[in-house]
Amino acid sequence: MKTALITGITGQDGAYLSQFLLEKGYEVFGVVRRSSTAEAHDARLRFLGIAGRVKLLDGNLIDVSSLIRCLREAKPDEVYNLAAQSFVMASWQQPLLTGQVTGLGAANMLEAIRLVAPRTRFYQASSSEMFGLAQEPVQTEKTPFHPRSPYGVSKLFAHWITVNYRESFGLHASSGILFNHESPLRGIEFVTRKVSDGVARIKLGLARELRLGNIDAKRDWGHARDYVRAMWLMLQQEEPDDYVVATGRTTTIRDMCRAAFDYAGLSMDDHLVIDPALFRPAEVDELVGNAAKARVRLGWAPEAGLEEMIREMVDADIKRLSSSQKQA
Ligand code: GDP
């Protein structure tokens, strides 16, 4: 039986990856950041019915001693570094924290692995936000980076330190450059989930409008369940490497949003309000990835389409909001 240690286990990808690895027979450990509020941090793990099946360890990416303790306790074959301050907009409000967690945090984990568990395989959650002001119309592993936010800049540091530790110390360290990936477990602050939640609220009569910023931006959206499979495949390869993971299709926020309203039988034009306060200081206008390398080397291909995913998200939000209304 293999053992995995996941940072960011309470997030969207951590939950889906845990489920995937448990199905493969892994023992799954997760690093959880302590917080003084008694919030239900395992809500996503409970949503997937696996909360009791993963072992949570206290730790924090900015405290390397805690990472060493987690590695000693879990003795993992594979480490997946998914933890980050991951919301782009918030990264302008807390740029230094974002750098410490999202950037230096990856270096801390690599350093911990180098010191106490150098045979452990390492996955770094890199991001299409590193392409930012995209230098090529379709982005591949060879496209130059030009990040547009403190988040993107921090992810770029984490990406290059992963490559560097592979080249410097021979660690089995791989980086997945994942384009946006969504699901009903996506955080409410991201645009797809904000839309599915907003549409569900309007449908149920709980709200009348949905406020968005720049709806002309384009993203290449996949389903998180498909994308965690790619993470695992990277660590099963003999040689570590970097891979773009994307669907190859790009859609405007406007069209994604319209699909959600249409599915709920509502007119987008009756409810959508553009709020200039939600525009970003620097925008990533358009992303679309070419995952040919992942397809050829890993045998990976996405299964879920955007429309199907949006329907799943709207349905899940209607169900959640309806049951919380009944309880009230
Ligand atoms: P990102 O690609 O990691 O920044 O993912 P997001 O889901 O946060 O944002 C995707 C795009 O949606 C960006 O271009 C945002 O500017 C745009 N967008 C427009 N309105 C909103 C909004 O209200 N919330 C968020 N999060 N993004 C919005």
Short mmCIF file of C-alpha atoms and ligand atoms in Angstrom, two decimals:
data_model
loop_
_atom_site.label_atom_id
_atom_site.label_comp_id
_atom_site.label_asym_id
_atom_site.label_seq_id
_atom_site.Cartn_x
_atom_site.Cartn_y
_atom_site.Cartn_z
CA MET A 1 0.00 0.00 0.00
CA LYS A 2 1.32 3.44 -0.93
CA THR A 3 1.09 6.50 1.27
CA ALA A 4 0.45 10.07 0.15
CA LEU A 5 0.75 13.35 2.02
CA ILE A 6 -1.34 16.24 0.68
CA THR A 7 -1.02 19.90 1.60
CA GLY A 8 -4.23 21.79 0.88
CA ILE A 9 -6.25 18.64 1.58
CA THR A 10 -9.25 20.69 2.73
CA GLY A 11 -9.49 22.48 -0.63
CA GLN A 12 -11.23 21.43 -3.84
CA ASP A 13 -8.30 19.54 -5.36
CA GLY A 14 -7.21 18.05 -2.04
CA ALA A 15 -10.66 16.53 -1.59
CA TYR A 16 -10.88 15.07 -5.10
CA LEU A 17 -7.29 13.84 -4.99
CA SER A 18 -7.91 12.16 -1.62
CA GLN A 19 -10.95 10.40 -3.02
CA PHE A 20 -8.98 9.28 -6.09
CA LEU A 21 -6.04 7.98 -4.04
CA LEU A 22 -8.29 6.19 -1.50
CA GLU A 23 -9.96 4.38 -4.39
CA LYS A 24 -6.50 3.30 -5.51
CA GLY A 25 -5.84 1.86 -2.05
CA TYR A 26 -3.53 4.62 -0.75
CA GLU A 27 -3.22 5.63 2.85
CA VAL A 28 -3.87 9.40 2.73
CA PHE A 29 -2.48 11.99 5.13
CA GLY A 30 -3.28 15.68 4.94
CA VAL A 31 -1.52 18.71 6.36
CA VAL A 32 -4.02 21.06 8.00
CA ARG A 33 -3.31 24.61 9.09
CA ARG A 34 -4.53 25.27 12.63
CA SER A 35 -7.06 28.01 13.06
CA SER A 36 -8.70 29.28 16.23
CA THR A 37 -12.21 29.31 14.77
CA ALA A 38 -14.09 26.05 15.03
CA GLU A 39 -15.03 26.09 11.34
CA ALA A 40 -15.82 22.81 9.67
CA HIS A 41 -12.59 22.63 7.71
CA ASP A 42 -13.40 19.15 6.43
CA ALA A 43 -16.63 20.17 4.65
CA ARG A 44 -15.33 19.16 1.22
CA LEU A 45 -14.04 15.82 2.48
CA ARG A 46 -17.46 15.23 4.05
CA PHE A 47 -19.21 16.19 0.79
CA LEU A 48 -17.31 13.33 -0.88
CA GLY A 49 -17.98 10.99 2.07
CA ILE A 50 -14.30 10.48 2.91
CA ALA A 51 -13.74 12.68 5.98
CA GLY A 52 -13.16 9.71 8.28
CA ARG A 53 -10.79 7.98 5.88
CA VAL A 54 -7.96 10.52 5.72
CA LYS A 55 -5.57 11.30 8.55
CA LEU A 56 -5.10 14.99 9.27
CA LEU A 57 -1.82 16.29 10.66
CA ASP A 58 -1.21 19.79 12.02
CA GLY A 59 1.25 21.72 9.92
CA ASN A 60 1.85 24.88 7.98
CA LEU A 61 3.79 25.50 4.78
CA ILE A 62 5.51 28.50 6.33
CA ASP A 63 6.86 26.40 9.23
CA VAL A 64 9.43 23.98 7.85
CA SER A 65 9.77 22.17 11.18
CA SER A 66 6.09 21.23 11.03
CA LEU A 67 6.61 19.85 7.52
CA ILE A 68 9.53 17.74 8.70
CA ARG A 69 7.33 16.37 11.48
CA CYS A 70 4.55 15.56 9.00
CA LEU A 71 7.01 13.76 6.71
CA ARG A 72 8.40 11.75 9.63
CA GLU A 73 4.93 10.77 10.77
CA ALA A 74 3.32 9.95 7.42
CA LYS A 75 6.45 8.50 5.71
CA PRO A 76 4.83 9.25 2.34
CA ASP A 77 5.82 7.78 -1.01
CA GLU A 78 4.28 10.83 -2.66
CA VAL A 79 3.77 14.45 -1.57
CA TYR A 80 1.23 16.64 -3.35
CA ASN A 81 1.73 20.34 -2.63
CA LEU A 82 -1.69 21.83 -3.28
CA ALA A 83 -1.80 24.39 -0.45
CA ALA A 84 -1.69 28.07 -1.38
CA GLN A 85 -3.24 31.45 -0.94
CA SER A 86 -5.00 30.69 -4.21
CA PHE A 87 -7.37 33.58 -4.88
CA VAL A 88 -5.84 35.96 -7.43
CA MET A 89 -7.79 39.06 -6.35
CA ALA A 90 -6.78 38.61 -2.67
CA SER A 91 -3.14 38.39 -3.70
CA TRP A 92 -3.05 42.17 -4.28
CA GLN A 93 -4.36 42.72 -0.75
CA GLN A 94 -1.88 40.30 0.83
CA PRO A 95 1.04 40.07 -1.60
CA LEU A 96 3.66 39.20 1.00
CA LEU A 97 1.59 36.49 2.64
CA THR A 98 0.85 35.10 -0.81
CA GLY A 99 4.58 35.03 -1.55
CA GLN A 100 5.35 33.32 1.73
CA VAL A 101 2.72 30.61 1.41
CA THR A 102 2.30 30.10 -2.32
CA GLY A 103 5.95 30.72 -3.27
CA LEU A 104 8.29 30.05 -0.37
CA GLY A 105 5.94 27.37 1.00
CA ALA A 106 6.85 25.10 -1.90
CA ALA A 107 10.55 25.68 -1.20
CA ASN A 108 9.99 24.79 2.44
CA MET A 109 8.39 21.49 1.48
CA LEU A 110 11.14 20.70 -1.02
CA GLU A 111 13.75 21.53 1.58
CA ALA A 112 12.02 19.28 4.14
CA ILE A 113 11.91 16.45 1.57
CA ARG A 114 15.58 16.95 0.67
CA LEU A 115 16.57 16.81 4.34
CA VAL A 116 14.50 13.91 5.63
CA ALA A 117 12.82 12.02 2.76
CA PRO A 118 14.76 12.50 -0.49
CA ARG A 119 13.21 9.44 -2.14
CA THR A 120 9.69 10.88 -1.78
CA ARG A 121 8.09 11.92 -5.06
CA PHE A 122 6.85 15.51 -5.17
CA TYR A 123 4.06 17.18 -7.10
CA GLN A 124 3.84 20.97 -7.31
CA ALA A 125 0.50 22.58 -8.18
CA SER A 126 1.63 25.12 -10.75
CA SER A 127 -0.87 27.33 -12.49
CA SER A 128 -1.81 28.76 -15.87
CA GLU A 129 -1.78 32.13 -14.08
CA MET A 130 2.00 31.96 -14.61
CA PHE A 131 1.34 32.59 -18.31
CA GLY A 132 -0.64 35.72 -17.41
CA LEU A 133 -0.11 38.14 -20.28
CA ALA A 134 0.13 35.16 -22.58
CA GLN A 135 3.11 35.24 -24.91
CA GLU A 136 1.65 32.68 -27.31
CA PRO A 137 -1.96 32.22 -28.41
CA VAL A 138 -2.01 28.64 -27.12
CA GLN A 139 0.18 27.88 -24.11
CA THR A 140 2.44 24.84 -23.76
CA GLU A 141 5.27 23.82 -21.43
CA LYS A 142 7.60 25.90 -23.62
CA THR A 143 5.61 29.16 -23.59
CA PRO A 144 7.45 31.98 -21.76
CA PHE A 145 5.82 33.10 -18.51
CA HIS A 146 4.52 36.59 -17.74
CA PRO A 147 2.52 36.50 -14.49
CA ARG A 148 0.04 39.34 -13.85
CA SER A 149 -0.60 39.14 -10.10
CA PRO A 150 1.31 38.51 -6.87
CA TYR A 151 -0.35 35.09 -6.98
CA GLY A 152 1.05 34.34 -10.45
CA VAL A 153 4.49 35.64 -9.45
CA SER A 154 4.49 33.43 -6.34
CA LYS A 155 3.39 30.36 -8.29
CA LEU A 156 6.21 31.02 -10.73
CA PHE A 157 8.78 30.97 -7.93
CA ALA A 158 7.30 27.68 -6.69
CA HIS A 159 7.42 26.26 -10.21
CA TRP A 160 11.07 27.15 -10.79
CA ILE A 161 12.21 25.99 -7.36
CA THR A 162 10.59 22.63 -8.16
CA VAL A 163 12.50 22.45 -11.45
CA ASN A 164 15.65 23.59 -9.66
CA TYR A 165 15.45 20.95 -6.91
CA ARG A 166 14.94 18.31 -9.57
CA GLU A 167 18.00 19.52 -11.48
CA SER A 168 20.15 20.28 -8.41
CA PHE A 169 19.42 17.32 -6.14
CA GLY A 170 17.84 14.71 -8.42
CA LEU A 171 14.53 14.81 -6.55
CA HIS A 172 11.56 13.20 -8.29
CA ALA A 173 9.80 16.57 -8.44
CA SER A 174 7.16 17.32 -11.07
CA SER A 175 5.13 20.41 -11.77
CA GLY A 176 1.63 20.35 -13.21
CA ILE A 177 0.73 23.59 -14.96
CA LEU A 178 -2.99 23.28 -14.46
CA PHE A 179 -5.42 25.56 -16.19
CA ASN A 180 -8.57 26.60 -14.27
CA HIS A 181 -10.44 23.62 -12.93
CA GLU A 182 -13.77 23.79 -11.21
CA SER A 183 -16.45 21.65 -9.56
CA PRO A 184 -19.21 21.97 -6.95
CA LEU A 185 -16.35 22.07 -4.42
CA ARG A 186 -14.75 25.18 -5.96
CA GLY A 187 -14.38 28.05 -3.47
CA ILE A 188 -17.21 30.57 -3.64
CA GLU A 189 -14.78 33.40 -4.50
CA PHE A 190 -13.93 31.93 -7.92
CA VAL A 191 -16.03 33.03 -10.85
CA THR A 192 -17.64 29.73 -11.93
CA ARG A 193 -18.81 28.96 -8.40
CA LYS A 194 -19.87 32.54 -7.80
CA VAL A 195 -22.02 32.19 -10.91
CA SER A 196 -23.51 28.78 -10.02
CA ASP A 197 -24.26 29.96 -6.48
CA GLY A 198 -25.69 33.28 -7.73
CA VAL A 199 -27.89 31.61 -10.33
CA ALA A 200 -29.14 29.11 -7.73
CA ARG A 201 -29.99 31.96 -5.32
CA ILE A 202 -31.91 33.86 -8.00
CA LYS A 203 -33.73 30.67 -9.01
CA LEU A 204 -34.81 30.07 -5.40
CA GLY A 205 -35.88 33.70 -4.89
CA LEU A 206 -33.06 34.38 -2.42
CA ALA A 207 -31.40 37.06 -4.58
CA ARG A 208 -32.28 39.20 -7.57
CA GLU A 209 -28.93 40.05 -9.09
CA LEU A 210 -25.47 38.67 -9.68
CA ARG A 211 -22.56 41.12 -9.68
CA LEU A 212 -19.47 40.34 -11.75
CA GLY A 213 -16.39 42.22 -12.96
CA ASN A 214 -14.73 41.67 -16.33
CA ILE A 215 -16.88 39.17 -18.24
CA ASP A 216 -14.81 39.47 -21.43
CA ALA A 217 -11.91 37.47 -19.97
CA LYS A 218 -11.52 33.97 -21.36
CA ARG A 219 -10.55 30.83 -19.52
CA ASP A 220 -9.84 27.21 -20.36
CA TRP A 221 -12.00 25.45 -17.76
CA GLY A 222 -11.82 21.77 -16.89
CA HIS A 223 -13.23 19.61 -14.11
CA ALA A 224 -11.14 19.17 -10.95
CA ARG A 225 -11.93 15.44 -10.87
CA ASP A 226 -10.18 15.00 -14.24
CA TYR A 227 -7.25 17.20 -13.23
CA VAL A 228 -6.30 15.36 -10.03
CA ARG A 229 -5.89 12.22 -12.13
CA ALA A 230 -3.20 14.03 -14.13
CA MET A 231 -1.36 14.92 -10.89
CA TRP A 232 -1.19 11.28 -9.89
CA LEU A 233 -0.11 10.15 -13.37
CA MET A 234 2.85 12.57 -13.23
CA LEU A 235 4.17 10.89 -10.09
CA GLN A 236 3.84 7.40 -11.59
CA GLN A 237 6.34 8.20 -14.37
CA GLU A 238 9.89 6.98 -14.16
CA GLU A 239 11.19 10.50 -14.85
CA PRO A 240 9.84 13.67 -13.23
CA ASP A 241 8.80 16.43 -15.62
CA ASP A 242 6.47 19.40 -16.17
CA TYR A 243 3.10 19.13 -17.87
CA VAL A 244 0.36 21.48 -19.04
CA VAL A 245 -3.08 20.19 -18.08
CA ALA A 246 -5.91 21.86 -19.99
CA THR A 247 -8.94 21.15 -22.19
CA GLY A 248 -7.78 23.22 -25.20
CA ARG A 249 -11.09 25.10 -25.32
CA THR A 250 -11.49 28.68 -24.13
CA THR A 251 -14.76 30.44 -23.23
CA THR A 252 -15.62 33.96 -22.05
CA ILE A 253 -16.94 34.50 -18.54
CA ARG A 254 -20.03 35.90 -20.30
CA ASP A 255 -20.75 32.68 -22.21
CA MET A 256 -20.06 30.47 -19.17
CA CYS A 257 -22.43 32.67 -17.15
CA ARG A 258 -25.10 32.60 -19.84
CA ALA A 259 -24.95 28.79 -19.91
CA ALA A 260 -25.66 28.73 -16.16
CA PHE A 261 -28.61 31.15 -16.42
CA ASP A 262 -30.02 29.30 -19.45
CA TYR A 263 -29.81 25.97 -17.64
CA ALA A 264 -31.82 27.42 -14.73
CA GLY A 265 -34.41 28.81 -17.14
CA LEU A 266 -33.47 32.42 -16.33
CA SER A 267 -32.43 35.35 -18.52
CA MET A 268 -28.89 36.55 -17.79
CA ASP A 269 -29.69 40.05 -19.01
CA ASP A 270 -32.40 40.44 -16.34
CA HIS A 271 -30.04 39.70 -13.44
CA LEU A 272 -26.38 40.33 -14.29
CA VAL A 273 -24.85 43.59 -13.01
CA ILE A 274 -21.34 44.65 -13.97
CA ASP A 275 -19.50 46.05 -10.95
CA PRO A 276 -16.30 48.02 -11.70
CA ALA A 277 -15.06 47.31 -8.15
CA LEU A 278 -14.60 43.70 -9.21
CA PHE A 279 -12.17 44.51 -12.03
CA ARG A 280 -8.57 43.55 -11.26
CA PRO A 281 -5.55 45.88 -11.24
CA ALA A 282 -4.03 43.73 -14.02
CA GLU A 283 -6.05 41.16 -15.92
CA VAL A 284 -5.25 37.85 -17.55
CA ASP A 285 -7.34 38.28 -20.68
CA GLU A 286 -7.21 34.91 -22.30
CA LEU A 287 -5.84 31.49 -21.47
CA VAL A 288 -5.98 28.31 -23.52
CA GLY A 289 -3.68 25.37 -23.03
CA ASN A 290 -2.34 22.60 -25.23
CA ALA A 291 -2.09 19.40 -23.17
CA ALA A 292 -0.56 17.30 -25.97
CA LYS A 293 2.44 16.33 -23.83
CA ALA A 294 0.18 15.04 -21.03
CA ARG A 295 -1.94 13.20 -23.58
CA VAL A 296 1.03 11.47 -25.21
CA ARG A 297 3.23 10.78 -22.18
CA LEU A 298 0.61 10.27 -19.46
CA GLY A 299 -2.29 9.01 -21.55
CA TRP A 300 -4.36 11.76 -19.94
CA ALA A 301 -7.44 13.39 -21.47
CA PRO A 302 -10.25 15.37 -19.83
CA GLU A 303 -13.66 13.68 -19.66
CA ALA A 304 -16.07 16.38 -18.46
CA GLY A 305 -17.17 19.23 -20.72
CA LEU A 306 -17.84 22.80 -19.56
CA GLU A 307 -21.64 22.79 -20.01
CA GLU A 308 -21.99 19.49 -18.18
CA MET A 309 -19.83 20.81 -15.34
CA ILE A 310 -21.79 24.07 -15.04
CA ARG A 311 -25.03 22.07 -14.82
CA GLU A 312 -23.54 19.89 -12.08
CA MET A 313 -22.48 23.03 -10.17
CA VAL A 314 -25.86 24.78 -10.49
CA ASP A 315 -27.68 21.60 -9.41
CA ALA A 316 -25.40 21.20 -6.39
CA ASP A 317 -25.92 24.83 -5.31
CA ILE A 318 -29.71 24.60 -5.71
CA LYS A 319 -29.69 21.43 -3.60
CA ARG A 320 -27.45 22.93 -0.93
CA LEU A 321 -29.41 26.18 -0.66
CA SER A 322 -32.78 24.38 -0.66
CA SER A 323 -31.76 22.11 2.19
CA SER A 324 -30.32 24.97 4.25
CA GLN A 325 -33.61 26.87 3.70
CA LYS A 326 -35.59 23.87 4.97
CA GLN A 327 -33.41 23.69 8.07
CA ALA A 328 -33.88 27.40 8.82
P1 GDP B 1 -8.42 32.95 -11.94
O1 GDP B 1 -8.28 32.70 -13.40
O2 GDP B 1 -7.56 32.07 -11.12
O3 GDP B 1 -8.26 34.37 -11.56
O4 GDP B 1 -9.93 32.47 -11.58
P2 GDP B 1 -11.24 33.28 -11.19
O5 GDP B 1 -12.34 32.30 -11.29
O6 GDP B 1 -11.06 33.98 -9.87
O7 GDP B 1 -11.37 34.42 -12.30
C1 GDP B 1 -11.50 34.11 -13.66
C2 GDP B 1 -11.79 35.37 -14.45
O8 GDP B 1 -13.10 35.84 -14.15
C3 GDP B 1 -10.86 36.55 -14.21
O9 GDP B 1 -10.49 37.08 -15.47
C4 GDP B 1 -11.71 37.55 -13.46
O10 GDP B 1 -11.37 38.93 -13.71
C5 GDP B 1 -13.08 37.26 -14.06
N1 GDP B 1 -14.18 37.71 -13.20
C6 GDP B 1 -15.17 38.56 -13.56
N2 GDP B 1 -15.99 38.79 -12.51
C7 GDP B 1 -15.51 38.08 -11.46
C8 GDP B 1 -15.92 37.94 -10.11
O11 GDP B 1 -16.91 38.50 -9.66
N3 GDP B 1 -15.19 37.09 -9.33
C9 GDP B 1 -14.08 36.43 -9.81
N4 GDP B 1 -13.39 35.62 -9.01
N5 GDP B 1 -13.66 36.58 -11.08
C10 GDP B 1 -14.36 37.39 -11.91
#
